[in-house]
PDB file of C-alpha atoms in Angstrom:
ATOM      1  CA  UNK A  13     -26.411  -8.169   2.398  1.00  0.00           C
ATOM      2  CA  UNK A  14     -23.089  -6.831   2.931  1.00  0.00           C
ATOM      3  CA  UNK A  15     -20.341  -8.180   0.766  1.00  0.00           C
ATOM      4  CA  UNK A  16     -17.022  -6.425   1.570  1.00  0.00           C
ATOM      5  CA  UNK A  17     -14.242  -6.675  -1.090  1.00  0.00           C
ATOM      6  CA  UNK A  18     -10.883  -7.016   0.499  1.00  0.00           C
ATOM      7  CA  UNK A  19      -9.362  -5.367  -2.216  1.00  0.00           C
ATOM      8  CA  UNK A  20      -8.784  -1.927  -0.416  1.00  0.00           C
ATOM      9  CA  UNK A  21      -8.073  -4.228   3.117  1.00  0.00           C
ATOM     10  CA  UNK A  22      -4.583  -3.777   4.485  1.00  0.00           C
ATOM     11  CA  UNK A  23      -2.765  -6.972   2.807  1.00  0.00           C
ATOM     12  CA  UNK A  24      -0.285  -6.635   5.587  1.00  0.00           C
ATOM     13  CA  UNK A  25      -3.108  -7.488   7.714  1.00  0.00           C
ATOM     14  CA  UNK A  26      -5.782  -9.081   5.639  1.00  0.00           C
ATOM     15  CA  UNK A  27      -6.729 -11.814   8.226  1.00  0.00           C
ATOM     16  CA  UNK A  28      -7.099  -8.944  10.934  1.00  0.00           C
ATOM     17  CA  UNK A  29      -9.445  -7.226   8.396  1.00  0.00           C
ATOM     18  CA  UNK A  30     -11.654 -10.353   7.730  1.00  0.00           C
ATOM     19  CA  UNK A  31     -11.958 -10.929  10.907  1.00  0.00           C
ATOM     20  CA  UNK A  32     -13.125  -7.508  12.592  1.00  0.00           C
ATOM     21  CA  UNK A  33     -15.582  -7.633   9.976  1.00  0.00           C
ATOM     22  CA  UNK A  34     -17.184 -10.834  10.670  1.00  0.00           C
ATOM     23  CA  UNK A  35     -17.315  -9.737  14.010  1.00  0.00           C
ATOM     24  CA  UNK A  36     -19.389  -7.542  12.503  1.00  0.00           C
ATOM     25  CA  UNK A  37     -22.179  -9.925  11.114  1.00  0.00           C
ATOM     26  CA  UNK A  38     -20.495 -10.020   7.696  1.00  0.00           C
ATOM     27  CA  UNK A  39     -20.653 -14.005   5.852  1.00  0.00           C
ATOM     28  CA  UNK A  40     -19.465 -13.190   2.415  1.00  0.00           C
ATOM     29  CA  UNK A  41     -16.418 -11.741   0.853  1.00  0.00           C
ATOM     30  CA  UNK A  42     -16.325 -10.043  -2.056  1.00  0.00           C
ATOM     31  CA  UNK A  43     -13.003 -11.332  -3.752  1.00  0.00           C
ATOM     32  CA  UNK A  44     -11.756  -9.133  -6.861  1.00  0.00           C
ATOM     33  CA  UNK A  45      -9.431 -11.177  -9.232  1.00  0.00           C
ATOM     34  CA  UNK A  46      -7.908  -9.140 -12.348  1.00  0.00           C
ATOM     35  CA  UNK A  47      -5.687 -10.456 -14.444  1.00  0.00           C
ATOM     36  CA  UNK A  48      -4.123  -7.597 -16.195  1.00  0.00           C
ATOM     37  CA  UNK A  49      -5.758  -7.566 -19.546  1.00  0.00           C
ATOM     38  CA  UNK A  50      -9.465  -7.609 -19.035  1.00  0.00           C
ATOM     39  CA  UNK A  51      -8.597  -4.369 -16.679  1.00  0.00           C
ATOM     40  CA  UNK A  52      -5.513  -2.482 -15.981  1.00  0.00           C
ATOM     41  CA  UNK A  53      -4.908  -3.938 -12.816  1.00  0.00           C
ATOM     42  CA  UNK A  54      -3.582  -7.116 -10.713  1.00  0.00           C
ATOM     43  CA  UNK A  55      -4.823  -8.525  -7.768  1.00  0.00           C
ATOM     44  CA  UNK A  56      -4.649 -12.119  -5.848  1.00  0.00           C
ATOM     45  CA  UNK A  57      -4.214 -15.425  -7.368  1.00  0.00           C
ATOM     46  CA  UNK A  58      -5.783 -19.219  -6.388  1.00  0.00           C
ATOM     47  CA  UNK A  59      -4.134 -19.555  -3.216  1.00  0.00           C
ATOM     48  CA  UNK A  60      -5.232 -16.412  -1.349  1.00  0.00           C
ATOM     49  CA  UNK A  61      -8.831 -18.562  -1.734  1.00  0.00           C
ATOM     50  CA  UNK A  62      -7.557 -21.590  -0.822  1.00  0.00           C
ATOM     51  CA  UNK A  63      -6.160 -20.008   2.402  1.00  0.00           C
ATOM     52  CA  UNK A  64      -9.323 -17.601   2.281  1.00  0.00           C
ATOM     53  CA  UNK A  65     -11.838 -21.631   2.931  1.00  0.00           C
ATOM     54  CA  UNK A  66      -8.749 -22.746   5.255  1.00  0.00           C
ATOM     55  CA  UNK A  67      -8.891 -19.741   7.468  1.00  0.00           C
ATOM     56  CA  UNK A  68     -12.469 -18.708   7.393  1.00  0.00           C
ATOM     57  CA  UNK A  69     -15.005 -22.286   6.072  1.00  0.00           C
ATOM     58  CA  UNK A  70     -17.985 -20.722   7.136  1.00  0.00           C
ATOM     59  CA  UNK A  71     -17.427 -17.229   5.299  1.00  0.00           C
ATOM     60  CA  UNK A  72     -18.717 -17.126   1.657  1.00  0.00           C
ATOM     61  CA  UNK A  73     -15.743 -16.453  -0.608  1.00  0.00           C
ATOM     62  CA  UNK A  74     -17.700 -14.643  -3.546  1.00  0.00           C
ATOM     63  CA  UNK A  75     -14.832 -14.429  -6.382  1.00  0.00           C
ATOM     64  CA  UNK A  76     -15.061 -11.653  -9.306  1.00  0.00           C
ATOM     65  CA  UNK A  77     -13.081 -12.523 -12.267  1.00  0.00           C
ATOM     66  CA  UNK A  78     -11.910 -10.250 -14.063  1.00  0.00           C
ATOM     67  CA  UNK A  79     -10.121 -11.709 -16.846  1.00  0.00           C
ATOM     68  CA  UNK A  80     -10.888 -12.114 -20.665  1.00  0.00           C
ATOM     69  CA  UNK A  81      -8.699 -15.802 -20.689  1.00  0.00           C
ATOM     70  CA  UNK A  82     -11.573 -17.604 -18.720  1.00  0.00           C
ATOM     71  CA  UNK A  83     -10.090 -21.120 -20.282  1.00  0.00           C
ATOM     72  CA  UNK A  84      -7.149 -20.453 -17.519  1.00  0.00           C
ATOM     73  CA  UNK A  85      -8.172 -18.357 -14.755  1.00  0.00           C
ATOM     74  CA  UNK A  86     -12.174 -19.729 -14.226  1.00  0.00           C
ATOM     75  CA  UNK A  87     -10.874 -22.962 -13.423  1.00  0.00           C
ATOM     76  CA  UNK A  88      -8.109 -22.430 -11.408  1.00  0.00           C
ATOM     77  CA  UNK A  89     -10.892 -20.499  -8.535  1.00  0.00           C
ATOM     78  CA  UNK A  90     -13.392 -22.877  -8.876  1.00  0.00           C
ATOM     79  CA  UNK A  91     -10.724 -26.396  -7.925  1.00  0.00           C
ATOM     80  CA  UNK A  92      -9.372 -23.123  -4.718  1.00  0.00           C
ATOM     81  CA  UNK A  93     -12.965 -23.994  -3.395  1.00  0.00           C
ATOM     82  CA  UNK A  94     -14.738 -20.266  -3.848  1.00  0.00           C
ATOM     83  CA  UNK A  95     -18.854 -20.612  -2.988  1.00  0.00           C
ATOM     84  CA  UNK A  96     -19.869 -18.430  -5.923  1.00  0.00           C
ATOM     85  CA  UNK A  97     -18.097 -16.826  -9.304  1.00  0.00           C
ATOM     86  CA  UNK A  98     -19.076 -14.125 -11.397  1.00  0.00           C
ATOM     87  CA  UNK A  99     -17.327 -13.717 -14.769  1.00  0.00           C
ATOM     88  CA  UNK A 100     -18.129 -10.816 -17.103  1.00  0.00           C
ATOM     89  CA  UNK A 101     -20.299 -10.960 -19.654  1.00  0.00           C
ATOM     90  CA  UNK A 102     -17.920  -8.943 -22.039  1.00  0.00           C
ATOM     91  CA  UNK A 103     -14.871 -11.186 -21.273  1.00  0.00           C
ATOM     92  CA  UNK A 104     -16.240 -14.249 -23.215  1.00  0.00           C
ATOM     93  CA  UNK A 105     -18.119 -15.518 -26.632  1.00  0.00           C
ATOM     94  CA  UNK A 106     -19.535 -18.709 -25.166  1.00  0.00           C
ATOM     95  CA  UNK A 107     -21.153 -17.720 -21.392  1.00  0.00           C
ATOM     96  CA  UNK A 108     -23.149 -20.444 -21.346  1.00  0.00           C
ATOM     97  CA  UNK A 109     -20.530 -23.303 -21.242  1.00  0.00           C
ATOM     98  CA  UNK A 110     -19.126 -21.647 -18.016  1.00  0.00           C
ATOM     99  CA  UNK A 111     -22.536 -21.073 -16.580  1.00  0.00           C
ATOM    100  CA  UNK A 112     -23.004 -24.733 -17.323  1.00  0.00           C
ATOM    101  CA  UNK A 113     -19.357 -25.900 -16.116  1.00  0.00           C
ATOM    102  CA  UNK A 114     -19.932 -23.493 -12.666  1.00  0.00           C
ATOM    103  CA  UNK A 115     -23.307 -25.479 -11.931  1.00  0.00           C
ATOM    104  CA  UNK A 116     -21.770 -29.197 -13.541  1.00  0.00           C
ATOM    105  CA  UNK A 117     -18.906 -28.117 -10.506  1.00  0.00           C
ATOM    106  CA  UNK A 118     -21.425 -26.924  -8.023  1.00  0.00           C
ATOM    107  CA  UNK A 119     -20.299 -23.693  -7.685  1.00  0.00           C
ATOM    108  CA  UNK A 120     -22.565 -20.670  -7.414  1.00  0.00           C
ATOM    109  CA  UNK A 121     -22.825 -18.772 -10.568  1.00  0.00           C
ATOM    110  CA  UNK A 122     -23.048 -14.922 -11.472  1.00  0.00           C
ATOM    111  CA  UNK A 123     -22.190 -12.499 -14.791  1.00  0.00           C
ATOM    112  CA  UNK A 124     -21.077  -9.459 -14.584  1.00  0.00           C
ATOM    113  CA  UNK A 125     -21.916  -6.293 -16.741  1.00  0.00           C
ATOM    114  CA  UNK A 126     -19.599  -3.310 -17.243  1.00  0.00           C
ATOM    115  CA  UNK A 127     -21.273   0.300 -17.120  1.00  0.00           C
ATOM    116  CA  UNK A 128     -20.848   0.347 -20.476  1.00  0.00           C
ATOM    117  CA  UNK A 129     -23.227  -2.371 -21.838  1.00  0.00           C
ATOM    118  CA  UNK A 130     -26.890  -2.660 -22.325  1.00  0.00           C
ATOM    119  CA  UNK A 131     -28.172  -4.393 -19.223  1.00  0.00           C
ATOM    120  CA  UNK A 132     -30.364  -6.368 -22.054  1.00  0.00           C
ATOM    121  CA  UNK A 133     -27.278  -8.614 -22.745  1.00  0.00           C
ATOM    122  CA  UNK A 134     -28.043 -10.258 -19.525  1.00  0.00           C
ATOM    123  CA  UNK A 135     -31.621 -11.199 -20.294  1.00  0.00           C
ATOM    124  CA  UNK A 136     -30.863 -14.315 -21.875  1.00  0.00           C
ATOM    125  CA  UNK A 137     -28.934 -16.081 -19.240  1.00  0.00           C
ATOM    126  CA  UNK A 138     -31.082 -14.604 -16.075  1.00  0.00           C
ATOM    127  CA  UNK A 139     -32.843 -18.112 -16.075  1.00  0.00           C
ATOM    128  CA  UNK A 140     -29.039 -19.912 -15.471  1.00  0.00           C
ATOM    129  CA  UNK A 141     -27.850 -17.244 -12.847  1.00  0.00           C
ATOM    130  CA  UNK A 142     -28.193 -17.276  -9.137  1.00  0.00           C
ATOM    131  CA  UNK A 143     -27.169 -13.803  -8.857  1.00  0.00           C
ATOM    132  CA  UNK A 144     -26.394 -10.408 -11.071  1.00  0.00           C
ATOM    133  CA  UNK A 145     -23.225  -8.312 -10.384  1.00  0.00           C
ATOM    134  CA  UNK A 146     -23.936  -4.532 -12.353  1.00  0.00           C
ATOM    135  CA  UNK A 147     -20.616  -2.619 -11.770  1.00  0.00           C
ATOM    136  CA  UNK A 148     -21.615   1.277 -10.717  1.00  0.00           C
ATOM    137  CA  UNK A 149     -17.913   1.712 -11.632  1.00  0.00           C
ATOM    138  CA  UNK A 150     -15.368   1.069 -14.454  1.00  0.00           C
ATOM    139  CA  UNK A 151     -14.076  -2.406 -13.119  1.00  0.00           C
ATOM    140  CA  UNK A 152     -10.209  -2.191 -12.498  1.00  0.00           C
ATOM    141  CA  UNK A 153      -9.618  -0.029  -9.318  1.00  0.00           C
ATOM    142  CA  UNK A 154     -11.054   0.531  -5.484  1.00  0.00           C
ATOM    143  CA  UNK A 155     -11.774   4.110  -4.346  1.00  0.00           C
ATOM    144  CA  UNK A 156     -14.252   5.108  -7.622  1.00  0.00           C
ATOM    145  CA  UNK A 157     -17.087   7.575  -7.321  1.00  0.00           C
ATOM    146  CA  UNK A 158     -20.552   5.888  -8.517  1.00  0.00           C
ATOM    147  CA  UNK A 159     -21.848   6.466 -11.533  1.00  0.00           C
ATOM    148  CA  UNK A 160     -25.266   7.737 -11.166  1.00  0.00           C
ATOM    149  CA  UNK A 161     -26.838   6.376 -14.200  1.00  0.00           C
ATOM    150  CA  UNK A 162     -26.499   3.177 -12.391  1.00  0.00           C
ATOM    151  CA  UNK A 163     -29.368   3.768 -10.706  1.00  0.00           C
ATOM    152  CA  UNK A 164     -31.711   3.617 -14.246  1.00  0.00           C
ATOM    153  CA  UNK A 165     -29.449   0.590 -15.294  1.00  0.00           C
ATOM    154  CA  UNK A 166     -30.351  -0.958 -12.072  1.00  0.00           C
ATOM    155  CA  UNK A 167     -34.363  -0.587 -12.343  1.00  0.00           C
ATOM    156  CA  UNK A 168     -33.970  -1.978 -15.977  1.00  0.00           C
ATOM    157  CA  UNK A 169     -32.409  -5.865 -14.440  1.00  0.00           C
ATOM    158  CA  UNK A 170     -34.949  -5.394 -11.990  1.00  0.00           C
ATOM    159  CA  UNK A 171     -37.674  -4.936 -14.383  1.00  0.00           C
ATOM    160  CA  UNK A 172     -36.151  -7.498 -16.456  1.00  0.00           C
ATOM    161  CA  UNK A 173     -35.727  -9.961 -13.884  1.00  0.00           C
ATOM    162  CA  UNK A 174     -39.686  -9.701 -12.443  1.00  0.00           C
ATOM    163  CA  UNK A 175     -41.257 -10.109 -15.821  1.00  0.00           C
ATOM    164  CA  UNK A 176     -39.656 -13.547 -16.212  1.00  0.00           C
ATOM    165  CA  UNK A 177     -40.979 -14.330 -12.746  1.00  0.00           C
ATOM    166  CA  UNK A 178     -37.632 -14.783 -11.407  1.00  0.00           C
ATOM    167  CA  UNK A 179     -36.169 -14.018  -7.663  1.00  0.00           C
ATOM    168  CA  UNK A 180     -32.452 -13.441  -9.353  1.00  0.00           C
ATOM    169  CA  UNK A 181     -30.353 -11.381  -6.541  1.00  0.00           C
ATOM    170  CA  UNK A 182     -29.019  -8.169  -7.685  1.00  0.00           C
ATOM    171  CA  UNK A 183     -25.657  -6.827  -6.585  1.00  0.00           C
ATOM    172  CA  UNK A 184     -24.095  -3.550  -6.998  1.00  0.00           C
ATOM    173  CA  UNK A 185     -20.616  -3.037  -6.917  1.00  0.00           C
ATOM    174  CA  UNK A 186     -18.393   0.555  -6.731  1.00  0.00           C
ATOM    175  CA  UNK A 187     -18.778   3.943  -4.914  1.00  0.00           C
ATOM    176  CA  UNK A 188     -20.680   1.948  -2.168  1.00  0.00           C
ATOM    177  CA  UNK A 189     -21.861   3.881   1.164  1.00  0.00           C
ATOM    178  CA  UNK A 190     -24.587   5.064   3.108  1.00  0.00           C
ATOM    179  CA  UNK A 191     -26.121   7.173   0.554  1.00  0.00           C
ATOM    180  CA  UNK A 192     -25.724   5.306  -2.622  1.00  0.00           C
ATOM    181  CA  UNK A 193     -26.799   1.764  -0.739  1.00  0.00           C
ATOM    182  CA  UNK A 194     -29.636   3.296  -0.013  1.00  0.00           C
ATOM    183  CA  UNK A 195     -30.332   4.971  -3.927  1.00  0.00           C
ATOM    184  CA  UNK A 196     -29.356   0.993  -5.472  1.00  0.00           C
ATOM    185  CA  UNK A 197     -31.470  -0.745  -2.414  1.00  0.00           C
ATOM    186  CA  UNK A 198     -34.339   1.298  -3.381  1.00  0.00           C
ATOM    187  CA  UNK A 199     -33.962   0.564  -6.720  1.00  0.00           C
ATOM    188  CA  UNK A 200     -33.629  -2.848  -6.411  1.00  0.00           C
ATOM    189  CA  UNK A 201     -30.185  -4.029  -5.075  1.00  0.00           C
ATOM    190  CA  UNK A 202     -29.638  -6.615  -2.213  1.00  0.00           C
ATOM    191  CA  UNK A 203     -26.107  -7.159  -2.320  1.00  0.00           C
ATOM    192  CA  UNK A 204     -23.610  -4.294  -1.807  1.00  0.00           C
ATOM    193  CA  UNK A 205     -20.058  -4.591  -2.642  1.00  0.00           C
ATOM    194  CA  UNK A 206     -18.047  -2.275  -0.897  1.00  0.00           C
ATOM    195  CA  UNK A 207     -14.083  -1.828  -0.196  1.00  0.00           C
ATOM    196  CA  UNK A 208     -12.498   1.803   0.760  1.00  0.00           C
ATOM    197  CA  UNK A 209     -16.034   2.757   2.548  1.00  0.00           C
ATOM    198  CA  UNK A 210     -15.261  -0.484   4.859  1.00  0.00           C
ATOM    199  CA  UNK A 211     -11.705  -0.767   4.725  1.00  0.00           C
ATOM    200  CA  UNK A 212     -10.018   2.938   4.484  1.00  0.00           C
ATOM    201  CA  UNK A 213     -12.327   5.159   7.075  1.00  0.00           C
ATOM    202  CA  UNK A 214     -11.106   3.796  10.598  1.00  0.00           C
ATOM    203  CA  UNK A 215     -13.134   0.976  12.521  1.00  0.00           C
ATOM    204  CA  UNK A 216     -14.154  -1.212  10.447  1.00  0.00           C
ATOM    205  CA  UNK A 217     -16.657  -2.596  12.443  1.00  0.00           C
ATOM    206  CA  UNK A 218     -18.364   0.738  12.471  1.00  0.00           C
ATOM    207  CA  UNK A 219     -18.317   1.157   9.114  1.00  0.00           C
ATOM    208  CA  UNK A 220     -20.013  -2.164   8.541  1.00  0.00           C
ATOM    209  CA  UNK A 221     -22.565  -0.898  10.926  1.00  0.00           C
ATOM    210  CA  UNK A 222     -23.544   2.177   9.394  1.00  0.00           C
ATOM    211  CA  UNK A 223     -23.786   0.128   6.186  1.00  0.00           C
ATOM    212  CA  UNK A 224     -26.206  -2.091   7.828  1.00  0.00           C
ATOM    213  CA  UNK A 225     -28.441   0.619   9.216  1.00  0.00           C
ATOM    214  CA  UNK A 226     -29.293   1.750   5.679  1.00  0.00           C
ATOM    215  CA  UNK A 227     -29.843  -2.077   4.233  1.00  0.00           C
ATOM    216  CA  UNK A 228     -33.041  -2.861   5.548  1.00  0.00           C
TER     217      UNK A 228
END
């Protein structure tokens, strides 16, 4: 599955964006929120979801928070009506009351993991999660090269995840394009976050495509 991030769309034109790429097959959007703090970096707010559901119902709205002050911002995205959230695992002590309050609110849940931290940390929680977001790039900024030690890190959840018998969807998330979809899907991705390779490189509905070609 593609999961663009409109984070590197034109936000002049962000409707015109979603659009040409659900012409394009796409059903999920991958929706960066950063608060500031958690990364050096702002991005959208509640209502851009809200209007996200208005404009597109049938279009996943896949929300990645960002943010260290969950007690404010977690909230605020699930009542905006997103389909799935993924916090970090580094931005909170207590992940599994939001796991819990995601599912108690029947939202979709995911945690995210930093390059930085031992993909163990997640094996606790993989029973809770419907999905796994492991970020091939410093979190904070579109445009980053991938960070080929991902690709070990990646094996590792997979490893992880088929010894507890589990069927936990993987997604990567930075430097995504032909070549390194490919190098995750082999390794055990099936989601595939990607923004400038979509957004910044001319049609957009031939980018998608030559995404596509490579995820099967």
């Amino acid at each position: 599955m593609i999961a663009p991030s409109i984070l590197n769309a034109d936000n002049m034109h962000l409707s015109r964006d979603i659009k040409a790429a659900i012409e394009s097959g796409i059903d999920r959007f991958h929706i960066d929120i950063m608060d500031g703090h958690f990364v050096p970096n702002l991005s959208y707010g509640p209502e851009l979801v809200k209007d996200f559901k208005r404009s597109f119902p049938l279009t996943d709205a896949e929300i990645h928070l960002m943010s260290n002050d969950l007690e404010t911002t977690l909230p605020l995205f699930v009542e905006a009506g997103c389909d799935l959230l993924e916090f970090h695992y580094e931005a909170t002590d207590n992940p599994e009351y939001w796991l819990k309050y995601l599912k108690d609110n029947n939202v979709r849940c995911g945690m995210a993991i930093n390059p930085s931290t031992p993909v163990q940390k997640l094996q606790p929680f993989l029973k809770e999660l419907d999905q796994v977001l492991l970020m091939t790039v410093k979190p904070g900024f579109g445009g980053q090269k991938f960070e080929e030690e991902s690709v070990e890190r990646l094996v590792e959840i997979k490893n992880m995840i088929e010894a507890e018998n589990l069927s936990v969807p993987i997604e990567v998330d930075g430097g995504i394009e032909p070549k390194t979809l490919k190098l995750t899907r082999d390794a055990g991705a099936t989601i595939f976050v990607a923004g400038s390779y979509i957004f910044k490189n001319g049609s957009i509905v031939d980018q998608v495509m030559k995404l596509k070609k490579e995820d099967k």
